[in-house]
CSV table of C-alpha atoms in Angstrom, one decimal:
chain,number,residue,atom,x,y,z
A,1,MET,CA,-4.2,-18.6,-1.9
A,2,ILE,CA,-6.6,-16.0,-0.6
A,3,GLY,CA,-3.7,-13.1,-2.0
A,4,ARG,CA,-2.9,-15.3,-4.4
A,5,ARG,CA,-7.1,-15.6,-6.0
A,6,LEU,CA,-7.3,-11.3,-4.8
A,7,ILE,CA,-4.1,-10.0,-6.7
A,8,VAL,CA,-4.6,-12.2,-10.2
A,9,SER,CA,-8.2,-11.2,-10.4
A,10,SER,CA,-6.5,-7.2,-10.9
A,11,ARG,CA,-4.8,-8.9,-14.3
A,12,ARG,CA,-9.0,-9.9,-15.1
A,13,SER,CA,-10.5,-6.3,-14.7
A,14,PRO,CA,-13.0,-5.3,-18.5
A,15,VAL,CA,-10.6,-2.3,-18.0
A,16,SER,CA,-8.5,-1.4,-21.3
A,17,SER,CA,-5.3,0.3,-20.0
A,18,THR,CA,-5.0,3.1,-23.0
A,19,ASP,CA,-5.9,6.4,-22.0
A,20,ALA,CA,-9.5,6.7,-20.8
A,21,SER,CA,-11.4,8.4,-23.2
A,22,THR,CA,-10.4,4.6,-25.9
A,23,VAL,CA,-12.0,3.2,-22.3
A,24,GLY,CA,-15.2,1.5,-23.9
A,25,THR,CA,-16.5,1.4,-20.6
A,26,GLY,CA,-19.8,3.5,-18.2
A,27,ALA,CA,-18.6,6.8,-17.5
A,28,GLY,CA,-19.1,8.3,-14.1
A,29,PRO,CA,-20.5,11.3,-13.6
A,30,SER,CA,-17.6,13.5,-13.9
A,31,GLY,CA,-17.0,11.9,-17.7
A,32,VAL,CA,-14.6,10.0,-16.1
A,33,PRO,CA,-14.9,5.9,-16.8
A,34,ALA,CA,-15.6,4.3,-13.6
A,35,PRO,CA,-13.5,2.2,-13.7
A,36,VAL,CA,-11.0,5.1,-13.8
A,37,LEU,CA,-12.4,6.5,-11.4
A,38,ALA,CA,-12.1,2.6,-8.8
A,39,ALA,CA,-8.8,2.8,-9.5
A,40,ARG,CA,-8.3,6.7,-7.8
A,41,ASN,CA,-10.0,5.4,-5.0
A,42,ALA,CA,-8.2,2.1,-5.2
A,43,VAL,CA,-5.4,3.8,-4.9
A,44,ALA,CA,-5.8,6.4,-2.2
A,45,VAL,CA,-6.8,3.5,-0.3
A,46,VAL,CA,-3.4,1.8,-0.3
A,47,PHE,CA,-1.9,4.9,0.4
A,48,ALA,CA,-3.8,5.3,3.0
A,49,LEU,CA,-3.5,1.8,4.3
A,50,ASN,CA,0.6,2.1,4.1
A,51,GLY,CA,0.9,5.2,6.4
A,52,LEU,CA,-1.7,3.2,8.6
A,53,ALA,CA,1.4,0.5,8.9
A,54,ILE,CA,4.1,2.8,9.9
A,55,ALA,CA,2.6,4.8,11.7
A,56,THR,CA,0.9,2.3,13.8
A,57,TRP,CA,4.7,-0.1,13.8
A,58,PHE,CA,6.2,3.9,15.7
A,59,SER,CA,3.2,5.2,18.1
A,60,ARG,CA,3.9,1.9,20.1
A,61,VAL,CA,8.0,2.6,19.8
A,62,PRO,CA,8.0,3.0,23.5
A,63,ALA,CA,6.3,0.7,24.7
A,64,VAL,CA,8.4,-1.7,22.7
A,65,ARG,CA,11.6,-0.2,24.2
A,66,GLU,CA,10.6,-0.8,27.6
A,67,ALA,CA,9.1,-4.5,26.7
A,68,LEU,CA,12.8,-5.1,25.4
A,69,SER,CA,14.9,-2.6,28.0
A,70,LEU,CA,16.3,-1.3,25.7
A,71,SER,CA,19.2,2.2,25.3
A,72,ALA,CA,18.7,5.5,23.7
A,73,GLY,CA,21.6,4.2,21.8
A,74,ARG,CA,21.0,-0.3,21.3
A,75,LEU,CA,16.8,0.8,19.7
A,76,GLY,CA,19.1,3.6,17.2
A,77,LEU,CA,20.3,0.1,15.3
A,78,LEU,CA,16.5,-1.7,15.9
A,79,LEU,CA,15.0,0.6,13.9
A,80,LEU,CA,18.0,0.8,11.1
A,81,ALA,CA,16.5,-2.1,10.5
A,82,MET,CA,13.5,-1.0,8.8
A,83,SER,CA,15.6,1.0,7.4
A,84,ALA,CA,17.4,-0.8,5.7
A,85,GLY,CA,14.6,-3.1,4.7
A,86,SER,CA,13.9,0.0,2.8
A,87,MET,CA,16.9,0.9,1.3
A,88,LEU,CA,17.1,-2.4,-0.4
A,89,ALA,CA,13.5,-2.7,-1.3
A,90,LEU,CA,13.8,0.7,-3.1
A,91,SER,CA,17.2,-1.0,-5.6
A,92,THR,CA,14.9,-4.0,-5.8
A,93,ALA,CA,11.1,-2.5,-6.4
A,94,GLY,CA,11.3,-0.8,-10.0
A,95,LEU,CA,12.0,-3.7,-11.6
A,96,ALA,CA,9.3,-6.0,-9.0
A,97,THR,CA,6.8,-3.4,-10.6
A,98,GLN,CA,7.5,-3.9,-14.5
A,99,ARG,CA,8.1,-7.5,-14.7
A,100,PHE,CA,4.5,-8.5,-12.5
A,101,GLY,CA,2.4,-4.3,-12.3
A,102,PRO,CA,1.4,-2.3,-9.8
A,103,ALA,CA,-1.2,-4.9,-8.5
A,104,ARG,CA,0.6,-8.0,-7.9
A,105,THR,CA,3.1,-6.7,-6.5
A,106,VAL,CA,1.8,-4.3,-4.0
A,107,GLY,CA,-0.3,-7.5,-3.1
A,108,GLY,CA,3.1,-9.2,-3.2
A,109,ALA,CA,4.8,-6.6,-0.7
A,110,VAL,CA,1.8,-6.2,1.7
A,111,LEU,CA,2.3,-9.5,3.2
A,112,LEU,CA,5.6,-9.1,4.3
A,113,VAL,CA,4.6,-5.4,5.8
A,114,ALA,CA,2.2,-6.9,7.8
A,115,GLY,CA,3.7,-9.9,9.0
A,116,GLY,CA,6.5,-8.0,9.3
A,117,LEU,CA,4.0,-6.2,11.5
A,118,ALA,CA,2.3,-7.7,13.4
A,119,GLY,CA,5.9,-10.1,13.6
A,120,ALA,CA,7.5,-7.5,15.0
A,121,GLY,CA,4.8,-7.1,17.7
A,122,VAL,CA,4.7,-9.6,19.0
A,123,ALA,CA,8.5,-11.3,19.5
A,124,ALA,CA,8.5,-7.2,21.6
A,125,GLY,CA,4.9,-8.3,23.9
A,126,ALA,CA,4.8,-11.8,23.8
A,127,ALA,CA,8.2,-13.6,23.9
A,128,GLY,CA,10.7,-9.8,24.2
A,129,SER,CA,13.2,-11.0,21.6
A,130,LEU,CA,15.4,-8.9,20.4
A,131,PRO,CA,16.7,-10.7,16.8
A,132,GLY,CA,12.6,-11.7,15.9
A,133,VAL,CA,12.0,-7.5,16.4
A,134,ALA,CA,14.5,-6.9,13.9
A,135,VAL,CA,13.5,-9.8,11.5
A,136,GLY,CA,10.4,-7.6,11.9
A,137,LEU,CA,11.4,-4.2,11.2
A,138,PHE,CA,13.5,-5.9,8.2
A,139,ALA,CA,10.1,-7.4,6.1
A,140,LEU,CA,8.2,-4.6,7.3
A,141,GLY,CA,10.8,-1.6,5.8
A,142,TYR,CA,11.3,-4.1,2.6
A,143,GLY,CA,7.7,-4.5,2.1
A,144,ALA,CA,6.8,-1.0,2.8
A,145,GLY,CA,9.4,0.6,0.5
A,146,VAL,CA,8.1,-2.3,-2.4
A,147,CYS,CA,5.2,-0.5,-1.7
A,148,GLU,CA,6.2,3.2,-2.2
A,149,VAL,CA,7.1,2.9,-5.6
A,150,ALA,CA,4.8,0.2,-6.9
A,151,MET,CA,2.0,2.5,-5.8
A,152,ASN,CA,3.4,5.9,-6.7
A,153,VAL,CA,3.7,4.0,-10.4
A,154,GLU,CA,-0.2,2.9,-9.9
A,155,GLY,CA,-1.1,6.4,-8.7
A,156,ALA,CA,0.7,7.9,-11.8
A,157,ALA,CA,-0.9,6.1,-14.0
A,158,VAL,CA,-4.4,6.9,-13.0
A,159,GLU,CA,-3.4,10.2,-13.6
A,160,ARG,CA,-2.5,10.5,-17.0
A,161,ARG,CA,-5.7,8.4,-17.9
A,162,LEU,CA,-8.0,11.5,-15.1
A,163,ARG,CA,-5.4,14.1,-17.8
A,164,ARG,CA,-5.6,16.6,-14.0
A,165,THR,CA,-3.0,16.1,-11.2
A,166,VAL,CA,-4.1,13.5,-8.3
A,167,LEU,CA,-1.0,11.8,-7.0
A,168,PRO,CA,-0.5,14.6,-4.3
A,169,ARG,CA,-3.5,14.1,-3.2
A,170,PHE,CA,-3.1,10.2,-2.9
A,171,HIS,CA,0.2,11.1,-0.3
A,172,ALA,CA,-2.4,13.1,1.1
A,173,ALA,CA,-3.9,10.1,2.1
A,174,TRP,CA,-1.6,8.3,3.8
A,175,SER,CA,-0.7,11.7,5.4
A,176,LEU,CA,-4.7,11.3,6.5
A,177,GLY,CA,-3.4,7.3,7.4
A,178,SER,CA,-0.4,7.9,9.1
A,179,VAL,CA,-2.4,10.5,11.9
A,180,ALA,CA,-5.4,7.6,12.0
A,181,GLY,CA,-2.3,5.0,12.9
A,182,ALA,CA,-0.3,7.8,14.9
A,183,GLY,CA,-4.4,8.2,17.4
A,184,LEU,CA,-5.5,4.8,17.3
A,185,GLY,CA,-1.6,3.4,19.2
A,186,ALA,CA,-1.9,6.4,21.7
A,187,GLY,CA,-5.4,5.3,22.5
A,188,ALA,CA,-4.0,2.0,22.4
A,189,ALA,CA,-1.7,3.3,24.9
A,190,ALA,CA,-3.5,4.4,26.7
A,191,ILE,CA,-5.8,2.0,27.3
A,192,GLY,CA,-3.1,-0.7,28.1
A,193,LEU,CA,-3.5,-2.5,25.2
A,194,PRO,CA,-0.5,-4.7,24.7
A,195,VAL,CA,1.9,-4.8,21.4
A,196,ALA,CA,1.4,-7.9,19.7
A,197,GLY,CA,-2.8,-7.6,19.9
A,198,HIS,CA,-2.6,-4.4,18.8
A,199,LEU,CA,-0.1,-5.0,15.9
A,200,ALA,CA,-1.5,-7.8,15.3
A,201,VAL,CA,-5.9,-6.8,14.7
A,202,LEU,CA,-4.1,-3.6,12.8
A,203,ALA,CA,-1.9,-5.8,10.5
A,204,VAL,CA,-4.7,-7.6,9.2
A,205,VAL,CA,-6.6,-4.7,8.4
A,206,VAL,CA,-4.0,-3.7,6.7
A,207,LEU,CA,-3.5,-7.2,4.6
A,208,VAL,CA,-7.6,-7.5,3.6
A,209,GLY,CA,-8.0,-4.1,3.4
A,210,THR,CA,-4.8,-3.7,1.2
A,211,LEU,CA,-5.6,-6.8,-1.5
A,212,LEU,CA,-9.5,-6.2,-2.1
A,213,ALA,CA,-8.2,-2.5,-3.2
A,214,VAL,CA,-5.9,-3.5,-5.8
A,215,ARG,CA,-8.9,-5.4,-8.2
A,216,ALA,CA,-9.8,-1.8,-8.6
A,217,PHE,CA,-6.0,-0.9,-10.0
A,218,LEU,CA,-5.2,-0.4,-13.7
A,219,PRO,CA,-4.6,-3.6,-15.0
A,220,VAL,CA,-1.0,-4.5,-17.2
A,221,PRO,CA,-0.7,-4.0,-20.6
A,222,GLY,CA,-1.9,-5.9,-22.6
A,223,THR,CA,-4.4,-7.9,-20.6
A,224,GLY,CA,-7.1,-6.0,-20.7
A,225,PRO,CA,-9.3,-6.5,-24.2
A,226,ALA,CA,-9.2,-5.3,-26.7
A,227,VAL,CA,-10.4,-1.6,-28.0
A,228,ALA,CA,-11.9,-0.5,-31.0
A,229,GLY,CA,-9.0,2.3,-32.3
A,230,ALA,CA,-7.1,2.3,-29.3
A,231,ALA,CA,-3.0,2.7,-29.4
A,232,GLU,CA,-1.1,0.2,-28.4
A,233,GLN,CA,1.1,0.7,-25.4
A,234,PRO,CA,4.5,0.1,-25.3
A,235,THR,CA,5.7,-2.5,-23.6
A,236,PRO,CA,8.2,-1.9,-19.5
A,237,ARG,CA,11.9,-2.6,-20.7
A,238,ARG,CA,12.8,-4.4,-17.4
A,239,GLY,CA,16.7,-4.2,-18.5
A,240,GLY,CA,15.5,-0.2,-17.9
A,241,LEU,CA,16.8,0.5,-14.2
A,242,LEU,CA,20.8,1.1,-14.7
A,243,ALA,CA,19.8,3.2,-17.6
A,244,ALA,CA,17.1,5.4,-15.6
A,245,TRP,CA,20.8,5.5,-13.2
A,246,ARG,CA,22.1,7.3,-16.5
A,247,GLU,CA,19.5,9.3,-17.9
A,248,PRO,CA,20.5,13.3,-16.3
A,249,ARG,CA,16.2,14.0,-15.4
A,250,THR,CA,15.8,10.7,-13.6
A,251,LEU,CA,19.1,12.5,-11.7
A,252,LEU,CA,18.0,15.7,-11.4
A,253,ILE,CA,14.6,15.0,-11.1
A,254,GLY,CA,16.0,12.4,-7.8
A,255,LEU,CA,18.1,15.9,-6.5
A,256,LEU,CA,14.9,17.6,-5.8
A,257,VAL,CA,13.3,15.3,-4.5
A,258,LEU,CA,15.8,14.9,-2.1
A,259,ALA,CA,16.0,17.5,-0.8
A,260,ALA,CA,11.8,18.3,-0.7
A,261,ALA,CA,12.0,15.0,1.7
A,262,PHE,CA,15.2,16.4,4.0
A,263,THR,CA,12.8,19.2,3.9
A,264,GLU,CA,9.5,17.4,4.8
A,265,GLY,CA,12.1,14.9,7.3
A,266,SER,CA,13.1,17.2,9.0
A,267,ALA,CA,9.8,18.3,10.6
A,268,ASN,CA,9.1,15.2,11.1
A,269,ASP,CA,11.8,14.2,13.3
A,270,TRP,CA,12.6,17.8,15.3
A,271,LEU,CA,10.2,19.9,15.2
A,272,ALA,CA,8.5,19.8,18.1
A,273,VAL,CA,11.3,18.8,20.0
A,274,ALA,CA,12.6,21.6,18.0
A,275,PHE,CA,10.3,24.6,19.9
A,276,VAL,CA,10.6,22.5,23.4
A,277,ASP,CA,14.5,22.8,23.2
A,278,GLY,CA,13.7,26.5,22.0
A,279,TYR,CA,10.3,28.1,22.6
A,280,GLY,CA,10.8,26.4,25.6
A,281,PHE,CA,7.0,24.3,24.6
A,282,SER,CA,5.1,21.4,27.3
A,283,GLU,CA,5.8,18.0,25.6
A,284,ALA,CA,2.1,18.1,24.4
A,285,ALA,CA,2.3,21.1,22.6
A,286,GLY,CA,5.5,20.6,21.0
A,287,ALA,CA,3.3,18.2,19.3
A,288,ALA,CA,0.1,19.9,19.2
A,289,VAL,CA,2.9,22.3,16.4
A,290,PHE,CA,3.5,19.2,14.6
A,291,ALA,CA,0.5,18.5,14.3
A,292,VAL,CA,0.5,22.0,12.8
A,293,PHE,CA,2.7,20.6,10.3
A,294,VAL,CA,1.0,18.1,8.9
A,295,VAL,CA,-2.0,20.0,9.2
A,296,GLY,CA,-0.5,22.8,6.8
A,297,MET,CA,1.6,19.0,4.4
A,298,THR,CA,-2.6,17.8,4.1
A,299,LEU,CA,-3.4,20.6,3.2
A,300,GLY,CA,-1.6,21.5,0.3
A,301,ARG,CA,-1.1,18.7,-1.0
A,302,THR,CA,-5.2,18.8,-1.2
A,303,ALA,CA,-5.9,22.2,-2.7
A,304,GLY,CA,-2.1,22.0,-4.9
A,305,THR,CA,-3.0,19.3,-6.9
A,306,VAL,CA,-5.6,22.4,-8.6
A,307,ALA,CA,-3.1,25.0,-8.9
A,308,ILE,CA,-0.7,23.1,-10.7
A,309,ASP,CA,-3.1,21.6,-13.2
A,310,ARG,CA,-4.2,25.8,-13.9
A,311,TRP,CA,-0.3,26.9,-13.8
A,312,GLY,CA,2.2,24.5,-13.7
A,313,ARG,CA,4.5,21.9,-11.8
A,314,VAL,CA,7.5,24.4,-12.1
A,315,PRO,CA,5.6,27.4,-10.9
A,316,VAL,CA,3.9,26.6,-8.1
A,317,LEU,CA,7.1,24.4,-7.1
A,318,LEU,CA,8.9,27.6,-7.3
A,319,THR,CA,6.3,29.5,-4.6
A,320,THR,CA,5.6,26.8,-2.6
A,321,ILE,CA,9.5,25.8,-2.7
A,322,VAL,CA,9.5,30.0,-1.3
A,323,LEU,CA,6.3,29.1,1.1
A,324,ALA,CA,9.2,26.4,2.5
A,325,GLY,CA,12.3,28.7,2.7
A,326,VAL,CA,10.1,31.6,4.4
A,327,GLY,CA,8.4,29.5,7.4
A,328,ALA,CA,10.9,28.1,8.4
A,329,LEU,CA,12.8,30.9,9.1
A,330,LEU,CA,10.3,32.2,11.0
A,331,ALA,CA,9.3,28.7,12.8
A,332,VAL,CA,13.3,29.5,14.1
A,333,LEU,CA,14.2,33.4,14.0
A,334,ALA,CA,10.3,34.7,15.0
A,335,GLY,CA,11.6,34.9,18.3
A,336,SER,CA,7.5,34.6,19.4
A,337,GLY,CA,6.3,30.7,19.8
A,338,PRO,CA,2.6,32.8,18.2
A,339,VAL,CA,4.2,33.6,15.2
A,340,ALA,CA,6.6,30.7,14.5
A,341,ILE,CA,3.4,28.6,14.8
A,342,VAL,CA,2.6,30.5,11.8
A,343,GLY,CA,6.1,30.3,10.3
A,344,VAL,CA,5.7,26.4,10.8
A,345,ALA,CA,1.9,26.2,8.9
A,346,LEU,CA,3.9,27.9,6.1
A,347,TRP,CA,6.3,25.5,6.2
A,348,GLY,CA,4.7,22.6,6.0
A,349,LEU,CA,2.0,24.0,2.8
A,350,GLY,CA,5.6,24.8,1.4
A,351,ALA,CA,7.0,21.8,1.9
A,352,SER,CA,3.4,19.8,0.8
A,353,LEU,CA,4.3,18.9,-2.7
A,354,GLY,CA,7.9,18.3,-3.8
A,355,PHE,CA,8.1,15.2,-3.2
A,356,PRO,CA,4.2,14.1,-4.9
A,357,VAL,CA,4.8,15.9,-8.3
A,358,GLY,CA,8.6,14.0,-8.6
A,359,MET,CA,7.2,11.0,-8.3
A,360,SER,CA,4.9,12.3,-10.7
A,361,ALA,CA,7.3,13.7,-13.3
A,362,ALA,CA,9.7,10.6,-12.9
A,363,ALA,CA,6.6,8.8,-13.8
A,364,ASP,CA,5.8,10.3,-17.6
A,365,GLU,CA,6.2,8.4,-19.4
A,366,GLU,CA,4.9,5.5,-18.5
A,367,ASP,CA,7.1,2.6,-20.7
A,368,HIS,CA,10.3,3.5,-17.9
A,369,ALA,CA,8.0,4.6,-15.0
A,370,ALA,CA,8.8,2.3,-12.7
A,371,ALA,CA,13.0,2.4,-12.9
A,372,ARG,CA,12.2,5.4,-12.8
A,373,VAL,CA,10.7,6.4,-9.8
A,374,SER,CA,12.0,3.2,-8.1
A,375,VAL,CA,15.8,5.6,-8.6
A,376,VAL,CA,14.0,9.2,-7.2
A,377,ALA,CA,12.9,7.2,-4.2
A,378,ALA,CA,16.2,5.4,-3.7
A,379,ILE,CA,18.0,8.8,-4.3
A,380,GLY,CA,14.8,10.6,-1.7
A,381,TYR,CA,14.8,8.3,1.2
A,382,THR,CA,19.1,9.6,1.5
A,383,ALA,CA,16.7,11.6,3.5
A,384,PHE,CA,14.6,10.6,5.7
A,385,LEU,CA,18.0,8.4,6.6
A,386,ALA,CA,21.0,10.7,6.7
A,387,GLY,CA,18.9,13.2,7.9
A,388,PRO,CA,18.2,13.0,11.3
A,389,PRO,CA,21.5,11.9,12.9
A,390,LEU,CA,22.9,15.0,10.7
A,391,LEU,CA,20.6,17.1,11.8
A,392,GLY,CA,20.7,15.8,15.6
A,393,LEU,CA,24.9,16.1,15.5
A,394,LEU,CA,24.5,19.9,14.7
A,395,GLY,CA,21.8,20.5,17.2
A,396,ASP,CA,25.0,19.1,19.7
A,397,ARG,CA,26.3,21.7,18.7
A,398,VAL,CA,24.2,25.0,18.2
A,399,GLY,CA,20.8,24.1,19.3
A,400,THR,CA,18.1,21.9,18.2
A,401,LEU,CA,15.2,25.3,16.8
A,402,ARG,CA,19.3,26.5,15.3
A,403,SER,CA,19.9,23.2,13.0
A,404,LEU,CA,17.0,23.5,12.3
A,405,LEU,CA,17.9,26.8,10.0
A,406,VAL,CA,19.8,24.4,7.4
A,407,VAL,CA,15.8,23.6,5.9
A,408,PRO,CA,15.9,27.2,4.3
A,409,LEU,CA,20.3,26.4,2.7
A,410,VAL,CA,18.7,23.1,1.3
A,411,LEU,CA,15.9,23.8,-0.6
A,412,LEU,CA,18.3,27.5,-2.0
A,413,PRO,CA,19.6,25.3,-4.4
A,414,THR,CA,16.8,23.3,-5.5
A,415,LEU,CA,15.7,26.6,-7.4
A,416,ALA,CA,17.0,25.9,-10.0
A,417,LEU,CA,16.0,21.8,-10.7
A,418,LEU,CA,12.8,23.0,-10.8
A,419,PRO,CA,13.5,22.8,-15.3
A,420,ALA,CA,13.4,19.2,-14.7
A,421,LEU,CA,9.7,18.6,-13.9
A,422,ARG,CA,8.5,19.4,-17.5
A,423,PRO,CA,7.1,17.0,-18.6
A,424,PRO,CA,9.6,15.6,-21.8
A,425,ALA,CA,8.0,15.9,-24.8
A,426,GLY,CA,5.3,13.0,-26.5
A,427,SER,CA,5.0,12.0,-22.8
A,428,SER,CA,1.5,10.9,-21.3
A,429,GLY,CA,1.8,13.4,-18.3
A,430,PRO,CA,-1.1,15.5,-16.6
A,431,LYS,CA,-2.3,17.9,-19.5
A,432,VAL,CA,-2.1,21.5,-18.1
A,433,PRO,CA,-5.1,23.7,-19.9
A,434,PRO,CA,-4.3,26.4,-21.3
A,435,PRO,CA,-4.9,29.9,-19.6
A,436,PRO,CA,-8.3,31.7,-20.6
A,437,ALA,CA,-8.6,33.5,-23.4
A,438,PRO,CA,-8.7,37.3,-22.7
A,439,ALA,CA,-12.4,39.4,-22.6
A,440,PRO,CA,-12.5,41.1,-25.2
């Protein structure tokens, strides 16, 4: 009941869902209405807490494997429960977001995230139940998948009202949350904290923090007070999910996000191992190399928003895709550890913007945003599911490091998809300011 009251209260917020310029509330120092700034901060918190929850689970996978005495093969099958939940969620999250709005959708989904995280921990650490862990992981994956769509839809709505690019910074917040989760997990493992207690405590933090944050989300169109002179927002179509699967632009954006997810996911899964196997690094040094990639991603998502607002999506993404391809080639072919690490940093910077900018482009038209983001997310997440095993099979034949040469090969045809990122005529996407007039 507490969660229900918190979620419903977000619909009673005194914020109109119309453009920021029509909201008759106080403005912050930047001239943006204070409720829009509050929504921006709330979305960042939700992204960070979502990353914290996912990383918390993965940080304790070794302990769960030991508690259940699982072989590598059985552990892989167990982890598929989480992937299955995520993929099922992505097929339904768009409809839920259209029907209930992002605030209530995230609020409901976080109940599954927290329940699944705590349930998996208790089932592994206290009960020693493999089926119980599988059920918990399915719930965690389903809740995280629904959150993925709903929080990106809300982030895009905030982006439109701010009239500048911010969605990549929300994804940077997710990265920071995941780094925090990994660090806390490493600390918990070092002091011998039981898995059940660790995951249960973090589940409560994620649950309470998210339910408080969604109170500041923008309301569903039509629930805010009327504002004189404000244009009416169209009501989202509830039957638009199937139509979105037939839209060429949406599918092209989905393919671009697929390549971006593969570029990011291949580094997440294999970079540390590749440097251990290919360059003879220690396990600690391999982990540090992965940290270089994460730092590059975070910096790119933080600073890249300024570049996008200055030059537009297509030129910036063209630059970053080339940067990622060159970085991956350098990381694999450098032959020298220090030079290869420079390649990893370039790879991280280059891989930083494809996924969030694709999500932003899918949400350019607000009345179709939920359905299109759901489709793009479903296509993109295929890379996270299929990429690791495919690279693993290839690595068995040519070596883990050499298998990463697939990344630039995947990125090359992606350049032809970039025109799909341009906002449709009449959309309410972020406005890129015109270039400054030449000096007389």
